[in-house]
Short mmCIF file of C-alpha atoms in Angstrom, two decimals:
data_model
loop_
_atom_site.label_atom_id
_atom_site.label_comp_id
_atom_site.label_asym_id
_atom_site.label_seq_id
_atom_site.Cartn_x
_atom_site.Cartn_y
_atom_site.Cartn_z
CA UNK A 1 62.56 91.32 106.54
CA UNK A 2 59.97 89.23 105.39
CA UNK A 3 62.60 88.12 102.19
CA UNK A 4 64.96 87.35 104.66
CA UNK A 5 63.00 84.91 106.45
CA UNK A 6 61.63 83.62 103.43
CA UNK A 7 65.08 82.53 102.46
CA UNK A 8 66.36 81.53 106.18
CA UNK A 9 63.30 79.42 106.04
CA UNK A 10 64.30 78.01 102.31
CA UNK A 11 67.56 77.41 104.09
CA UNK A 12 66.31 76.03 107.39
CA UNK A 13 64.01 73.45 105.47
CA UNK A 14 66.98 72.45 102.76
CA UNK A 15 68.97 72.07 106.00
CA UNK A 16 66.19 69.26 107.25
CA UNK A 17 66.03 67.36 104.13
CA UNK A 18 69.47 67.31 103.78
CA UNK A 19 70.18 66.15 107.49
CA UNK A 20 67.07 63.40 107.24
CA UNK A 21 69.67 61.51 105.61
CA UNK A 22 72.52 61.58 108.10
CA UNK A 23 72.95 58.12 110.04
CA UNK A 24 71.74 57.50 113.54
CA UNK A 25 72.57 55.73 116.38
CA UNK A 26 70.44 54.78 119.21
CA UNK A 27 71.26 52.85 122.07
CA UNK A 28 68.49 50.48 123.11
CA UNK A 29 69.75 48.48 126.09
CA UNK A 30 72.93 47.18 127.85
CA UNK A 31 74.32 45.44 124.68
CA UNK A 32 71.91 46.76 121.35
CA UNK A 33 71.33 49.78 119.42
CA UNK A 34 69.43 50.80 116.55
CA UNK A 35 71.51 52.00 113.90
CA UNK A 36 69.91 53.73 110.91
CA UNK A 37 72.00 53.58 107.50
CA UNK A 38 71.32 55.79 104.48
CA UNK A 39 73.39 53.79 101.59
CA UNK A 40 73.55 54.83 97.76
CA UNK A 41 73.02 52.10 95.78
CA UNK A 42 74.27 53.54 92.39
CA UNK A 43 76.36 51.50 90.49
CA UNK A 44 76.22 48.69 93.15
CA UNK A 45 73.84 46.08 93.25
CA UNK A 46 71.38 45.64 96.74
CA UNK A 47 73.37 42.92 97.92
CA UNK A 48 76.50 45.24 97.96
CA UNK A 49 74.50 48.22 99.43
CA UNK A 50 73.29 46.22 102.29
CA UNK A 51 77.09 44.53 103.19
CA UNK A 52 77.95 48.06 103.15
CA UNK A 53 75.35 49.38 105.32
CA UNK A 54 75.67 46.68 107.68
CA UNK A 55 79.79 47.18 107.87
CA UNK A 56 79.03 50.87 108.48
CA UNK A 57 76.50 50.25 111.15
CA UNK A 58 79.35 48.57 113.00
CA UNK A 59 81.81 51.00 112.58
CA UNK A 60 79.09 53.53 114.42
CA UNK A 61 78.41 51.22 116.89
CA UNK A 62 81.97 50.72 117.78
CA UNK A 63 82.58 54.35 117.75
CA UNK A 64 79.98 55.13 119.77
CA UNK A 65 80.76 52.22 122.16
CA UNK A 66 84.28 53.69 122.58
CA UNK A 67 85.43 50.45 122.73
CA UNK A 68 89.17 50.25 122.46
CA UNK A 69 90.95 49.14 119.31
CA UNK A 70 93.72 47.13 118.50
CA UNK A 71 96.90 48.08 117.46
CA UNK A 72 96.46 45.75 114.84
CA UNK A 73 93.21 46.36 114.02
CA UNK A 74 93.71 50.13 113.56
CA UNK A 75 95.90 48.72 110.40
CA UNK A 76 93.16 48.02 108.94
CA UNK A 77 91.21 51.35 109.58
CA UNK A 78 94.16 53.39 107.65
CA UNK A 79 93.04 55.27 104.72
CA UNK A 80 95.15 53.02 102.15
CA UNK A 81 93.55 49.84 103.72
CA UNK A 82 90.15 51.49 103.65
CA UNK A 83 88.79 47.91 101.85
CA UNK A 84 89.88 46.05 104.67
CA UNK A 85 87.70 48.58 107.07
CA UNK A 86 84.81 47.83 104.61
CA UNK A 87 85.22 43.87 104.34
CA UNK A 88 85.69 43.17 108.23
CA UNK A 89 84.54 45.83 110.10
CA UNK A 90 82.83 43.10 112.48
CA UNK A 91 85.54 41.19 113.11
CA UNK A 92 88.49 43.53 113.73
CA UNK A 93 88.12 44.46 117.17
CA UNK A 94 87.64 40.80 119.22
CA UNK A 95 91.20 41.31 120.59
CA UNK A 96 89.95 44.73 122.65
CA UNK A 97 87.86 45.30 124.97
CA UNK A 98 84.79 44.15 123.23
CA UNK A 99 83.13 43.64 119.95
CA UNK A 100 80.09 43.57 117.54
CA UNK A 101 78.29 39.59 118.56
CA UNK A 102 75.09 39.75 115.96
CA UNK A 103 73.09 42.16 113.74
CA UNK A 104 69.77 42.13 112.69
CA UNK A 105 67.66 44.04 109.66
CA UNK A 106 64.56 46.13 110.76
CA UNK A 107 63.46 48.34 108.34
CA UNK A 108 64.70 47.84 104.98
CA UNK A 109 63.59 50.84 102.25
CA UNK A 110 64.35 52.37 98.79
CA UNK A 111 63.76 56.16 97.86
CA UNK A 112 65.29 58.47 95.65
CA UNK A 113 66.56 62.00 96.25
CA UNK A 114 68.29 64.63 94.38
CA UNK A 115 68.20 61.95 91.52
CA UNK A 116 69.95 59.35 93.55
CA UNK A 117 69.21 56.27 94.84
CA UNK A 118 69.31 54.99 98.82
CA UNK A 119 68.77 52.67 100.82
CA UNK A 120 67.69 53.55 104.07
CA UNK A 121 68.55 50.58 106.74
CA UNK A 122 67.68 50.14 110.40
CA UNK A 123 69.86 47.56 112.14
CA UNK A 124 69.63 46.02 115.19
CA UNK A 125 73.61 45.83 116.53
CA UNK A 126 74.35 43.29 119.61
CA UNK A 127 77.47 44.34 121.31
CA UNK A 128 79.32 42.04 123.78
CA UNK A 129 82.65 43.06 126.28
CA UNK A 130 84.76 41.27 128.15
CA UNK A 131 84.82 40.20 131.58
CA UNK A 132 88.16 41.15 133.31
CA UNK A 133 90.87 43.24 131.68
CA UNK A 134 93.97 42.46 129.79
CA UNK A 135 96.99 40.52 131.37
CA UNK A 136 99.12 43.37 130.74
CA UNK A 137 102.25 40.55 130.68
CA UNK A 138 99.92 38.44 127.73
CA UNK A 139 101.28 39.43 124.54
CA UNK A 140 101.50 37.46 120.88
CA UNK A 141 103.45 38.97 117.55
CA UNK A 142 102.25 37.40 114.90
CA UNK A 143 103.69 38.05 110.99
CA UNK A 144 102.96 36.65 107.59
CA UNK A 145 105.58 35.84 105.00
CA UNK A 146 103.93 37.97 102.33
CA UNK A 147 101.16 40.34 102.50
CA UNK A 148 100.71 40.32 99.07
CA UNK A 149 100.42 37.13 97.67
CA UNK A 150 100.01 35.52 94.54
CA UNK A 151 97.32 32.88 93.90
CA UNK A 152 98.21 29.48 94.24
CA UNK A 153 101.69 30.90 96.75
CA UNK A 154 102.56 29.00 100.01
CA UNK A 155 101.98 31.32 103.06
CA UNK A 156 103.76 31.02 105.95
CA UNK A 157 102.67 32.50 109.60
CA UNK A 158 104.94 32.63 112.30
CA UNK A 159 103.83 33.48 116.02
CA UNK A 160 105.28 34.17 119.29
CA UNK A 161 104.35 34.91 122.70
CA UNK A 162 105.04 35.94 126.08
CA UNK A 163 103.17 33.68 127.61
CA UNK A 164 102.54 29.84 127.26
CA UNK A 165 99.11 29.46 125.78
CA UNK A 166 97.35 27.41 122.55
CA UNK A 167 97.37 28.90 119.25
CA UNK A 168 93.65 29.06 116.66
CA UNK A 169 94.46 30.78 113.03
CA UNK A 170 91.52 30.98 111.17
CA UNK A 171 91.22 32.14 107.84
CA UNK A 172 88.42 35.08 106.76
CA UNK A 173 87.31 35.03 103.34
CA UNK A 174 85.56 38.54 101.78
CA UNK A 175 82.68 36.46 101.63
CA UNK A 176 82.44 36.05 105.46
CA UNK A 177 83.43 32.29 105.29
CA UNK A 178 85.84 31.15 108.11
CA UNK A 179 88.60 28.51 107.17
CA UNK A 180 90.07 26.31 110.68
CA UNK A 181 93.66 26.43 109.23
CA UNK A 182 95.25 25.41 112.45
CA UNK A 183 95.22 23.22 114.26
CA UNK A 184 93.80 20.81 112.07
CA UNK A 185 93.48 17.47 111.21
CA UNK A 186 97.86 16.96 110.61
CA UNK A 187 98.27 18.61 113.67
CA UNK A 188 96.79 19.09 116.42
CA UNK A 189 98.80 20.11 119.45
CA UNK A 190 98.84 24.16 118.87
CA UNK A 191 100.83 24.14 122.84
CA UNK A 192 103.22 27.37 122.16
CA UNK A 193 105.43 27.62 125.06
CA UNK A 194 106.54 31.10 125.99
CA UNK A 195 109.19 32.68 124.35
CA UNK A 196 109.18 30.56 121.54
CA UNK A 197 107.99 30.43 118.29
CA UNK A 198 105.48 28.92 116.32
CA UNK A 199 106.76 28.36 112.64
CA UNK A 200 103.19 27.84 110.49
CA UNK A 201 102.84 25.15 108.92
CA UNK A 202 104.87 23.32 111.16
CA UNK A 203 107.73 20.51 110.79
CA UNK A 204 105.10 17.96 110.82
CA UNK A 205 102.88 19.17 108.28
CA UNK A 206 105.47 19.89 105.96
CA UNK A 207 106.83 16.46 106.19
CA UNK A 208 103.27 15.59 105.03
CA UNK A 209 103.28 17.68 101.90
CA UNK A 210 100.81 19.99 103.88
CA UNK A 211 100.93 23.49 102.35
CA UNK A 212 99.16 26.60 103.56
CA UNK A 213 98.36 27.14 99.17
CA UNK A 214 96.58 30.69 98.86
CA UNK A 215 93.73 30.75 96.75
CA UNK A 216 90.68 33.21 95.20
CA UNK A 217 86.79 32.92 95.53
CA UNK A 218 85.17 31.85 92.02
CA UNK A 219 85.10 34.93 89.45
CA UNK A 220 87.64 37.08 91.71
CA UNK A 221 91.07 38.41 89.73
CA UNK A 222 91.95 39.68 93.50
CA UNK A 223 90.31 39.55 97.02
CA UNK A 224 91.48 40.48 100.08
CA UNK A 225 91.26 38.17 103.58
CA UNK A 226 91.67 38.20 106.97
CA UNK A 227 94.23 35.96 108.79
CA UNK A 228 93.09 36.05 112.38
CA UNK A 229 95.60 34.65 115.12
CA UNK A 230 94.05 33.54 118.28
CA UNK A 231 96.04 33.17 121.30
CA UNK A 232 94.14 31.24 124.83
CA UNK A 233 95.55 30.58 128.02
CA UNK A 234 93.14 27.43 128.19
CA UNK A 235 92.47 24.98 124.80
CA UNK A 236 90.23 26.78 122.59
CA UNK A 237 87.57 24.66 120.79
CA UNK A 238 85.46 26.35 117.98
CA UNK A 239 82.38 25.35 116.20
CA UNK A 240 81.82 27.16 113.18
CA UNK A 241 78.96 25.74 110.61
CA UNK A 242 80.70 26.33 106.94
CA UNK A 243 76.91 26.55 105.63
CA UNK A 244 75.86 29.62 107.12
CA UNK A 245 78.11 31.50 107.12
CA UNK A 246 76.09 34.69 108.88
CA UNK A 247 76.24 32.06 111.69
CA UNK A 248 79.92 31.31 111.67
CA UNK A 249 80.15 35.00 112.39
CA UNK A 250 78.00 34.89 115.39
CA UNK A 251 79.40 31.41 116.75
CA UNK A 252 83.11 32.84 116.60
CA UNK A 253 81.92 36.36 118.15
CA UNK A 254 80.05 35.05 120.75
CA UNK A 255 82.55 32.21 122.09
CA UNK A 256 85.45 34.82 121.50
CA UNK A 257 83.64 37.64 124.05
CA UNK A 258 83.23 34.88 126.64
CA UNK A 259 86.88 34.46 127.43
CA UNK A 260 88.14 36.49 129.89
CA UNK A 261 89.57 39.76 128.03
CA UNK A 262 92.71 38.49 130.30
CA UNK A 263 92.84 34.69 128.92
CA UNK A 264 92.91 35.78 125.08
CA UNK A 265 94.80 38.28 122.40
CA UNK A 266 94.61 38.24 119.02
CA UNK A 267 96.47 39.41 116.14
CA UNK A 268 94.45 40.39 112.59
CA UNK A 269 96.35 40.14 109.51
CA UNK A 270 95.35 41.67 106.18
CA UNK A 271 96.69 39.35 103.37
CA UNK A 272 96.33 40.58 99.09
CA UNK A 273 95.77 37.93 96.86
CA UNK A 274 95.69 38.52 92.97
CA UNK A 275 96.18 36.02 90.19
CA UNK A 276 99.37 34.83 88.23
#
């Protein structure tokens, strides 16, 4: 008996250790939990451990949230687009229900166990929902010409919805940057009337040599982005400050979850560029 407990207790106390590491999720108000991440940070540098961290934070939150997912953003959360998942966890689920507004690091710590290396992360998640519910009769489709696309290729979008609104495409780099691509300075009326379609770029800025021109961050053979298609019943005017770009994330978040979940949709687009 007593060898028996001996080993349930060897067991019982592995068990712990072992489970001291699982990730946690506490919910600390209305809108926030505290989210603990344990990352490895083998063969990736800190930087990379904490982007993961963070992205997996907001995948618990969400999850734990319930908050309903798009049918375009579960595109991005299939196994063969697993990257995508990875790269913009935080900004894949504006279109439903609700979405991830800000994060914040707590606790930030190294150890080692069983010869590895982790970084243990608590996080601070702000969520934010929507007032109101979807229009059920509000609906966009949105498609790209290419979703693999060579650098330096023209890309072409092409919208269309059920109901007259104003179109915002913005452009989301793997470094969190966000790119205004339309409207923009050759064109700004983004009126689409219902039933019609928006051809991207449009008659105008073609016949100004204007060229959506795909391109890669410095020292990247291949990237992946995010082509995010806003559609508003009312004008929709974003400020987004292309120095911070932590803040971009929060500016777009935070004005998206103010709209009325029935004045807005959006459509998320996973685009591949690699090099000639």
């Amino acid at each position: 008996m007593k060898t028996k407990a001996l080993i349930l207790l060897f067991f019982l106390c592995c068990v712990s250790a072992y489970c001291k590491n699982f990730d946690e999720i506490e919910k600390i108000s209305n809108s926030k939990y505290l989210v603990t991440i344990y990352q490895s940070i083998e063969n990736i540098t800190p930087q990379e451990a904490i982007k993961l961290a963070k992205n997996k934070a907001y995948n618990k939150t969400l999850d734990y949230e319930e908050i309903e997912v798009s049918a375009s953003s579960m595109i991005l959360q299939t196994s063969e687009n697993e990257k995508f998942k990875d790269i913009f966890a935080k900004y894949v689920c504006t279109s439903s229900s609700g979405t991830i507004i800000g994060s914040s690091i707590l606790e930030e710590k190294k150890f080692v166990e069983n010869n590895r290396v982790f970084l243990k992360l608590v996080i601070e998640v702000k969520v934010g929902k929507h007032k109101k519910k979807k229009d059920p009769y509000f609906n966009i489709e949105a498609n790209l010409n290419k979703d693999n696309i060579r650098e330096g290729e023209s890309l072409s979008i092409s919208v269309k919805s059920s109901k007259d609104c104003y179109i915002t495409v913005l452009d989301i780099q793997s470094n969190n940057s966000i790119n205004q691509i339309f409207p923009n300075q050759f064109q700004s009326d983004n009126y689409l009337a219902k039933n019609k379609t928006l051809n991207l770029p449009t008659e105008q800025e073609i016949k100004l040599g204007l060229e959506y021109v795909s391109s890669l961050l410095e020292g990247k053979d291949s990237d992946l982005e995010l082509i995010k298609i806003i559609a508003t019943k009312k004008p929709l005017y974003l400020l987004l400050d292309s120095e911070d770009d932590e803040n971009q994330f929060e500016k777009l978040q935070e004005t998206l979850i103010r709209i009325p979940r029935d004045e807005i949709e959006i459509v998320d687009l996973p685009i591949y560029i690699y090099k000639r």
